[in-house]
Amino acid sequence: MEKSQQNISNAKLLLENAMPNQNYELMRQLLTPDATINRAGFADLYNLTADSIPQQGNFIEWLKLGWKPLSSALTEQTAQTTDVIASADTVIMKYRMTALHSGTFAGAPPTNKRVHWEEIAVLHFNDEGKCTDGWFMCQELSLAQQIGYNLNI
């Protein structure tokens, strides 16, 4: 399999399967031990409204400190890739997330409504097809409105 195709497959496996299903063992298989993450959007929203979650750091450690609170509040997650751009070691994906807002998220009590948002990930891979770092950006304001925040200026 061509390197970029392998990386696309691994990116989809990480973002459409491992993370939405909280499959930490699969995440560890797809990430290098020293992989880094930079997360904007949800981390910014948490920092403004509730307990903060890390915006960057070791990807595997972030899964415990950042992803766990997100996925506990936004359950039954699905991800559907809508666009992919890839080069030899980089994959850029645009995908649509849906989830059930079933727990407190960024200070907002559960609505028990299905919510959705668009997200972009930029992932870099090593020669073995493991992710070495990821940058994520999501539509946090759209999600904030869906869960009941009124944004007044």
JSON list of C-alpha atoms in Angstrom, two decimals:
[
{"chain": "A", "resi": 1, "resn": "MET", "atom": "CA", "xyz": [0.00, 0.00, 0.00]},
{"chain": "A", "resi": 2, "resn": "GLU", "atom": "CA", "xyz": [1.30, 3.46, -0.88]},
{"chain": "A", "resi": 3, "resn": "LYS", "atom": "CA", "xyz": [2.55, 5.40, 2.14]},
{"chain": "A", "resi": 4, "resn": "SER", "atom": "CA", "xyz": [-0.02, 8.21, 1.87]},
{"chain": "A", "resi": 5, "resn": "GLN", "atom": "CA", "xyz": [-2.85, 5.66, 1.53]},
{"chain": "A", "resi": 6, "resn": "GLN", "atom": "CA", "xyz": [-1.62, 3.81, 4.63]},
{"chain": "A", "resi": 7, "resn": "ASN", "atom": "CA", "xyz": [-1.55, 7.10, 6.53]},
{"chain": "A", "resi": 8, "resn": "ILE", "atom": "CA", "xyz": [-5.08, 7.98, 5.36]},
{"chain": "A", "resi": 9, "resn": "SER", "atom": "CA", "xyz": [-6.30, 4.56, 6.55]},
{"chain": "A", "resi": 10, "resn": "ASN", "atom": "CA", "xyz": [-4.60, 5.02, 9.92]},
{"chain": "A", "resi": 11, "resn": "ALA", "atom": "CA", "xyz": [-5.96, 8.57, 10.27]},
{"chain": "A", "resi": 12, "resn": "LYS", "atom": "CA", "xyz": [-9.50, 7.35, 9.58]},
{"chain": "A", "resi": 13, "resn": "LEU", "atom": "CA", "xyz": [-9.03, 4.47, 12.00]},
{"chain": "A", "resi": 14, "resn": "LEU", "atom": "CA", "xyz": [-7.92, 6.91, 14.70]},
{"chain": "A", "resi": 15, "resn": "LEU", "atom": "CA", "xyz": [-10.56, 9.59, 14.11]},
{"chain": "A", "resi": 16, "resn": "GLU", "atom": "CA", "xyz": [-13.57, 7.54, 12.98]},
{"chain": "A", "resi": 17, "resn": "ASN", "atom": "CA", "xyz": [-13.08, 4.47, 15.18]},
{"chain": "A", "resi": 18, "resn": "ALA", "atom": "CA", "xyz": [-10.58, 4.61, 18.04]},
{"chain": "A", "resi": 19, "resn": "MET", "atom": "CA", "xyz": [-11.37, 8.06, 19.45]},
{"chain": "A", "resi": 20, "resn": "PRO", "atom": "CA", "xyz": [-15.20, 8.04, 19.14]},
{"chain": "A", "resi": 21, "resn": "ASN", "atom": "CA", "xyz": [-15.32, 4.54, 20.65]},
{"chain": "A", "resi": 22, "resn": "GLN", "atom": "CA", "xyz": [-12.78, 5.32, 23.38]},
{"chain": "A", "resi": 23, "resn": "ASN", "atom": "CA", "xyz": [-10.60, 2.44, 22.19]},
{"chain": "A", "resi": 24, "resn": "TYR", "atom": "CA", "xyz": [-7.44, 3.48, 24.02]},
{"chain": "A", "resi": 25, "resn": "GLU", "atom": "CA", "xyz": [-5.53, 0.33, 23.05]},
{"chain": "A", "resi": 26, "resn": "LEU", "atom": "CA", "xyz": [-6.09, 1.04, 19.35]},
{"chain": "A", "resi": 27, "resn": "MET", "atom": "CA", "xyz": [-5.14, 4.69, 19.90]},
{"chain": "A", "resi": 28, "resn": "ARG", "atom": "CA", "xyz": [-1.85, 3.58, 21.47]},
{"chain": "A", "resi": 29, "resn": "GLN", "atom": "CA", "xyz": [-1.18, 1.35, 18.44]},
{"chain": "A", "resi": 30, "resn": "LEU", "atom": "CA", "xyz": [-1.74, 4.25, 16.04]},
{"chain": "A", "resi": 31, "resn": "LEU", "atom": "CA", "xyz": [0.33, 6.85, 17.95]},
{"chain": "A", "resi": 32, "resn": "THR", "atom": "CA", "xyz": [4.04, 7.02, 18.70]},
{"chain": "A", "resi": 33, "resn": "PRO", "atom": "CA", "xyz": [4.72, 7.12, 22.46]},
{"chain": "A", "resi": 34, "resn": "ASP", "atom": "CA", "xyz": [5.99, 10.71, 22.15]},
{"chain": "A", "resi": 35, "resn": "ALA", "atom": "CA", "xyz": [3.25, 11.92, 19.77]},
{"chain": "A", "resi": 36, "resn": "THR", "atom": "CA", "xyz": [2.06, 15.45, 20.52]},
{"chain": "A", "resi": 37, "resn": "ILE", "atom": "CA", "xyz": [-1.35, 17.05, 20.25]},
{"chain": "A", "resi": 38, "resn": "ASN", "atom": "CA", "xyz": [-2.41, 20.65, 19.79]},
{"chain": "A", "resi": 39, "resn": "ARG", "atom": "CA", "xyz": [-6.10, 21.14, 20.34]},
{"chain": "A", "resi": 40, "resn": "ALA", "atom": "CA", "xyz": [-8.00, 24.37, 19.77]},
{"chain": "A", "resi": 41, "resn": "GLY", "atom": "CA", "xyz": [-11.73, 24.82, 19.99]},
{"chain": "A", "resi": 42, "resn": "PHE", "atom": "CA", "xyz": [-13.00, 22.56, 22.76]},
{"chain": "A", "resi": 43, "resn": "ALA", "atom": "CA", "xyz": [-10.02, 23.35, 24.97]},
{"chain": "A", "resi": 44, "resn": "ASP", "atom": "CA", "xyz": [-10.69, 27.06, 24.45]},
{"chain": "A", "resi": 45, "resn": "LEU", "atom": "CA", "xyz": [-14.36, 26.60, 25.29]},
{"chain": "A", "resi": 46, "resn": "TYR", "atom": "CA", "xyz": [-13.53, 24.66, 28.46]},
{"chain": "A", "resi": 47, "resn": "ASN", "atom": "CA", "xyz": [-11.01, 27.29, 29.50]},
{"chain": "A", "resi": 48, "resn": "LEU", "atom": "CA", "xyz": [-13.66, 30.02, 29.17]},
{"chain": "A", "resi": 49, "resn": "THR", "atom": "CA", "xyz": [-16.56, 28.22, 30.80]},
{"chain": "A", "resi": 50, "resn": "ALA", "atom": "CA", "xyz": [-15.51, 25.45, 33.17]},
{"chain": "A", "resi": 51, "resn": "ASP", "atom": "CA", "xyz": [-12.63, 23.32, 34.31]},
{"chain": "A", "resi": 52, "resn": "SER", "atom": "CA", "xyz": [-9.81, 23.64, 31.86]},
{"chain": "A", "resi": 53, "resn": "ILE", "atom": "CA", "xyz": [-8.48, 20.80, 29.75]},
{"chain": "A", "resi": 54, "resn": "PRO", "atom": "CA", "xyz": [-5.03, 20.82, 28.19]},
{"chain": "A", "resi": 55, "resn": "GLN", "atom": "CA", "xyz": [-4.64, 22.36, 24.75]},
{"chain": "A", "resi": 56, "resn": "GLN", "atom": "CA", "xyz": [-1.38, 20.63, 23.95]},
{"chain": "A", "resi": 57, "resn": "GLY", "atom": "CA", "xyz": [1.04, 18.02, 25.17]},
{"chain": "A", "resi": 58, "resn": "ASN", "atom": "CA", "xyz": [1.69, 14.32, 24.83]},
{"chain": "A", "resi": 59, "resn": "PHE", "atom": "CA", "xyz": [-1.15, 12.82, 22.78]},
{"chain": "A", "resi": 60, "resn": "ILE", "atom": "CA", "xyz": [-1.52, 9.69, 24.92]},
{"chain": "A", "resi": 61, "resn": "GLU", "atom": "CA", "xyz": [-1.53, 11.68, 28.18]},
{"chain": "A", "resi": 62, "resn": "TRP", "atom": "CA", "xyz": [-4.00, 14.13, 26.64]},
{"chain": "A", "resi": 63, "resn": "LEU", "atom": "CA", "xyz": [-6.37, 11.25, 25.95]},
{"chain": "A", "resi": 64, "resn": "LYS", "atom": "CA", "xyz": [-6.65, 10.78, 29.73]},
{"chain": "A", "resi": 65, "resn": "LEU", "atom": "CA", "xyz": [-6.77, 14.46, 30.69]},
{"chain": "A", "resi": 66, "resn": "GLY", "atom": "CA", "xyz": [-8.61, 16.01, 27.74]},
{"chain": "A", "resi": 67, "resn": "TRP", "atom": "CA", "xyz": [-10.45, 13.38, 25.73]},
{"chain": "A", "resi": 68, "resn": "LYS", "atom": "CA", "xyz": [-11.96, 11.56, 28.70]},
{"chain": "A", "resi": 69, "resn": "PRO", "atom": "CA", "xyz": [-13.99, 14.58, 29.96]},
{"chain": "A", "resi": 70, "resn": "LEU", "atom": "CA", "xyz": [-15.09, 15.39, 26.40]},
{"chain": "A", "resi": 71, "resn": "SER", "atom": "CA", "xyz": [-16.16, 11.86, 25.55]},
{"chain": "A", "resi": 72, "resn": "SER", "atom": "CA", "xyz": [-17.89, 11.39, 28.92]},
{"chain": "A", "resi": 73, "resn": "ALA", "atom": "CA", "xyz": [-20.13, 14.40, 28.24]},
{"chain": "A", "resi": 74, "resn": "LEU", "atom": "CA", "xyz": [-20.56, 13.77, 24.52]},
{"chain": "A", "resi": 75, "resn": "THR", "atom": "CA", "xyz": [-21.41, 10.07, 24.23]},
{"chain": "A", "resi": 76, "resn": "GLU", "atom": "CA", "xyz": [-22.47, 7.85, 21.33]},
{"chain": "A", "resi": 77, "resn": "GLN", "atom": "CA", "xyz": [-20.00, 9.62, 19.08]},
{"chain": "A", "resi": 78, "resn": "THR", "atom": "CA", "xyz": [-19.68, 9.06, 15.37]},
{"chain": "A", "resi": 79, "resn": "ALA", "atom": "CA", "xyz": [-17.27, 10.65, 12.92]},
{"chain": "A", "resi": 80, "resn": "GLN", "atom": "CA", "xyz": [-17.72, 10.81, 9.17]},
{"chain": "A", "resi": 81, "resn": "THR", "atom": "CA", "xyz": [-14.89, 12.01, 6.96]},
{"chain": "A", "resi": 82, "resn": "THR", "atom": "CA", "xyz": [-15.98, 14.50, 4.32]},
{"chain": "A", "resi": 83, "resn": "ASP", "atom": "CA", "xyz": [-12.64, 15.60, 2.84]},
{"chain": "A", "resi": 84, "resn": "VAL", "atom": "CA", "xyz": [-9.08, 14.24, 2.83]},
{"chain": "A", "resi": 85, "resn": "ILE", "atom": "CA", "xyz": [-5.85, 15.74, 1.54]},
{"chain": "A", "resi": 86, "resn": "ALA", "atom": "CA", "xyz": [-2.65, 13.74, 1.91]},
{"chain": "A", "resi": 87, "resn": "SER", "atom": "CA", "xyz": [1.01, 13.87, 1.07]},
{"chain": "A", "resi": 88, "resn": "ALA", "atom": "CA", "xyz": [3.64, 11.29, 1.94]},
{"chain": "A", "resi": 89, "resn": "ASP", "atom": "CA", "xyz": [3.67, 12.00, 5.70]},
{"chain": "A", "resi": 90, "resn": "THR", "atom": "CA", "xyz": [0.74, 14.40, 6.30]},
{"chain": "A", "resi": 91, "resn": "VAL", "atom": "CA", "xyz": [-3.01, 13.81, 6.31]},
{"chain": "A", "resi": 92, "resn": "ILE", "atom": "CA", "xyz": [-5.51, 16.66, 6.56]},
{"chain": "A", "resi": 93, "resn": "MET", "atom": "CA", "xyz": [-9.06, 15.51, 7.25]},
{"chain": "A", "resi": 94, "resn": "LYS", "atom": "CA", "xyz": [-12.33, 17.38, 7.55]},
{"chain": "A", "resi": 95, "resn": "TYR", "atom": "CA", "xyz": [-14.94, 15.36, 9.33]},
{"chain": "A", "resi": 96, "resn": "ARG", "atom": "CA", "xyz": [-18.39, 15.70, 10.89]},
{"chain": "A", "resi": 97, "resn": "MET", "atom": "CA", "xyz": [-18.85, 14.60, 14.47]},
{"chain": "A", "resi": 98, "resn": "THR", "atom": "CA", "xyz": [-22.19, 13.75, 16.03]},
{"chain": "A", "resi": 99, "resn": "ALA", "atom": "CA", "xyz": [-22.79, 12.86, 19.66]},
{"chain": "A", "resi": 100, "resn": "LEU", "atom": "CA", "xyz": [-25.37, 12.72, 22.40]},
{"chain": "A", "resi": 101, "resn": "HIS", "atom": "CA", "xyz": [-24.94, 15.56, 24.93]},
{"chain": "A", "resi": 102, "resn": "SER", "atom": "CA", "xyz": [-25.49, 13.29, 27.94]},
{"chain": "A", "resi": 103, "resn": "GLY", "atom": "CA", "xyz": [-23.16, 14.81, 30.54]},
{"chain": "A", "resi": 104, "resn": "THR", "atom": "CA", "xyz": [-21.93, 18.19, 31.71]},
{"chain": "A", "resi": 105, "resn": "PHE", "atom": "CA", "xyz": [-19.88, 19.72, 28.92]},
{"chain": "A", "resi": 106, "resn": "ALA", "atom": "CA", "xyz": [-17.91, 22.94, 29.48]},
{"chain": "A", "resi": 107, "resn": "GLY", "atom": "CA", "xyz": [-20.22, 23.79, 32.36]},
{"chain": "A", "resi": 108, "resn": "ALA", "atom": "CA", "xyz": [-23.44, 23.12, 30.41]},
{"chain": "A", "resi": 109, "resn": "PRO", "atom": "CA", "xyz": [-25.75, 20.51, 31.94]},
{"chain": "A", "resi": 110, "resn": "PRO", "atom": "CA", "xyz": [-26.83, 17.61, 29.71]},
{"chain": "A", "resi": 111, "resn": "THR", "atom": "CA", "xyz": [-29.55, 18.36, 27.18]},
{"chain": "A", "resi": 112, "resn": "ASN", "atom": "CA", "xyz": [-29.85, 14.74, 26.01]},
{"chain": "A", "resi": 113, "resn": "LYS", "atom": "CA", "xyz": [-29.94, 16.11, 22.45]},
{"chain": "A", "resi": 114, "resn": "ARG", "atom": "CA", "xyz": [-27.89, 14.97, 19.49]},
{"chain": "A", "resi": 115, "resn": "VAL", "atom": "CA", "xyz": [-25.31, 17.58, 18.58]},
{"chain": "A", "resi": 116, "resn": "HIS", "atom": "CA", "xyz": [-22.97, 17.90, 15.63]},
{"chain": "A", "resi": 117, "resn": "TRP", "atom": "CA", "xyz": [-19.95, 19.90, 14.59]},
{"chain": "A", "resi": 118, "resn": "GLU", "atom": "CA", "xyz": [-17.31, 20.02, 11.88]},
{"chain": "A", "resi": 119, "resn": "GLU", "atom": "CA", "xyz": [-13.69, 19.42, 12.73]},
{"chain": "A", "resi": 120, "resn": "ILE", "atom": "CA", "xyz": [-10.35, 19.55, 10.93]},
{"chain": "A", "resi": 121, "resn": "ALA", "atom": "CA", "xyz": [-7.31, 17.46, 11.84]},
{"chain": "A", "resi": 122, "resn": "VAL", "atom": "CA", "xyz": [-3.78, 17.78, 10.52]},
{"chain": "A", "resi": 123, "resn": "LEU", "atom": "CA", "xyz": [-1.83, 14.62, 11.31]},
{"chain": "A", "resi": 124, "resn": "HIS", "atom": "CA", "xyz": [1.81, 13.79, 10.64]},
{"chain": "A", "resi": 125, "resn": "PHE", "atom": "CA", "xyz": [3.05, 10.20, 10.35]},
{"chain": "A", "resi": 126, "resn": "ASN", "atom": "CA", "xyz": [6.40, 8.44, 10.59]},
{"chain": "A", "resi": 127, "resn": "ASP", "atom": "CA", "xyz": [7.70, 5.78, 8.18]},
{"chain": "A", "resi": 128, "resn": "GLU", "atom": "CA", "xyz": [5.88, 3.04, 10.13]},
{"chain": "A", "resi": 129, "resn": "GLY", "atom": "CA", "xyz": [2.51, 4.77, 9.64]},
{"chain": "A", "resi": 130, "resn": "LYS", "atom": "CA", "xyz": [2.17, 5.92, 13.26]},
{"chain": "A", "resi": 131, "resn": "CYS", "atom": "CA", "xyz": [0.96, 9.41, 14.07]},
{"chain": "A", "resi": 132, "resn": "THR", "atom": "CA", "xyz": [3.72, 11.63, 15.48]},
{"chain": "A", "resi": 133, "resn": "ASP", "atom": "CA", "xyz": [1.63, 14.75, 16.05]},
{"chain": "A", "resi": 134, "resn": "GLY", "atom": "CA", "xyz": [-1.83, 16.13, 15.49]},
{"chain": "A", "resi": 135, "resn": "TRP", "atom": "CA", "xyz": [-3.44, 19.54, 15.26]},
{"chain": "A", "resi": 136, "resn": "PHE", "atom": "CA", "xyz": [-7.20, 19.76, 15.75]},
{"chain": "A", "resi": 137, "resn": "MET", "atom": "CA", "xyz": [-9.68, 22.62, 15.30]},
{"chain": "A", "resi": 138, "resn": "CYS", "atom": "CA", "xyz": [-13.43, 22.36, 15.73]},
{"chain": "A", "resi": 139, "resn": "GLN", "atom": "CA", "xyz": [-16.57, 24.48, 15.56]},
{"chain": "A", "resi": 140, "resn": "GLU", "atom": "CA", "xyz": [-16.82, 25.09, 19.29]},
{"chain": "A", "resi": 141, "resn": "LEU", "atom": "CA", "xyz": [-19.20, 28.05, 18.98]},
{"chain": "A", "resi": 142, "resn": "SER", "atom": "CA", "xyz": [-21.69, 26.02, 16.97]},
{"chain": "A", "resi": 143, "resn": "LEU", "atom": "CA", "xyz": [-21.60, 23.28, 19.59]},
{"chain": "A", "resi": 144, "resn": "ALA", "atom": "CA", "xyz": [-21.87, 25.83, 22.43]},
{"chain": "A", "resi": 145, "resn": "GLN", "atom": "CA", "xyz": [-25.09, 27.20, 20.91]},
{"chain": "A", "resi": 146, "resn": "GLN", "atom": "CA", "xyz": [-26.50, 23.68, 20.44]},
{"chain": "A", "resi": 147, "resn": "ILE", "atom": "CA", "xyz": [-26.02, 22.88, 24.13]},
{"chain": "A", "resi": 148, "resn": "GLY", "atom": "CA", "xyz": [-27.66, 26.08, 25.32]},
{"chain": "A", "resi": 149, "resn": "TYR", "atom": "CA", "xyz": [-25.06, 28.84, 25.52]},
{"chain": "A", "resi": 150, "resn": "ASN", "atom": "CA", "xyz": [-26.32, 32.24, 24.45]},
{"chain": "A", "resi": 151, "resn": "LEU", "atom": "CA", "xyz": [-23.52, 34.18, 22.84]},
{"chain": "A", "resi": 152, "resn": "ASN", "atom": "CA", "xyz": [-24.14, 37.87, 23.34]},
{"chain": "A", "resi": 153, "resn": "ILE", "atom": "CA", "xyz": [-21.69, 40.56, 22.39]}
]
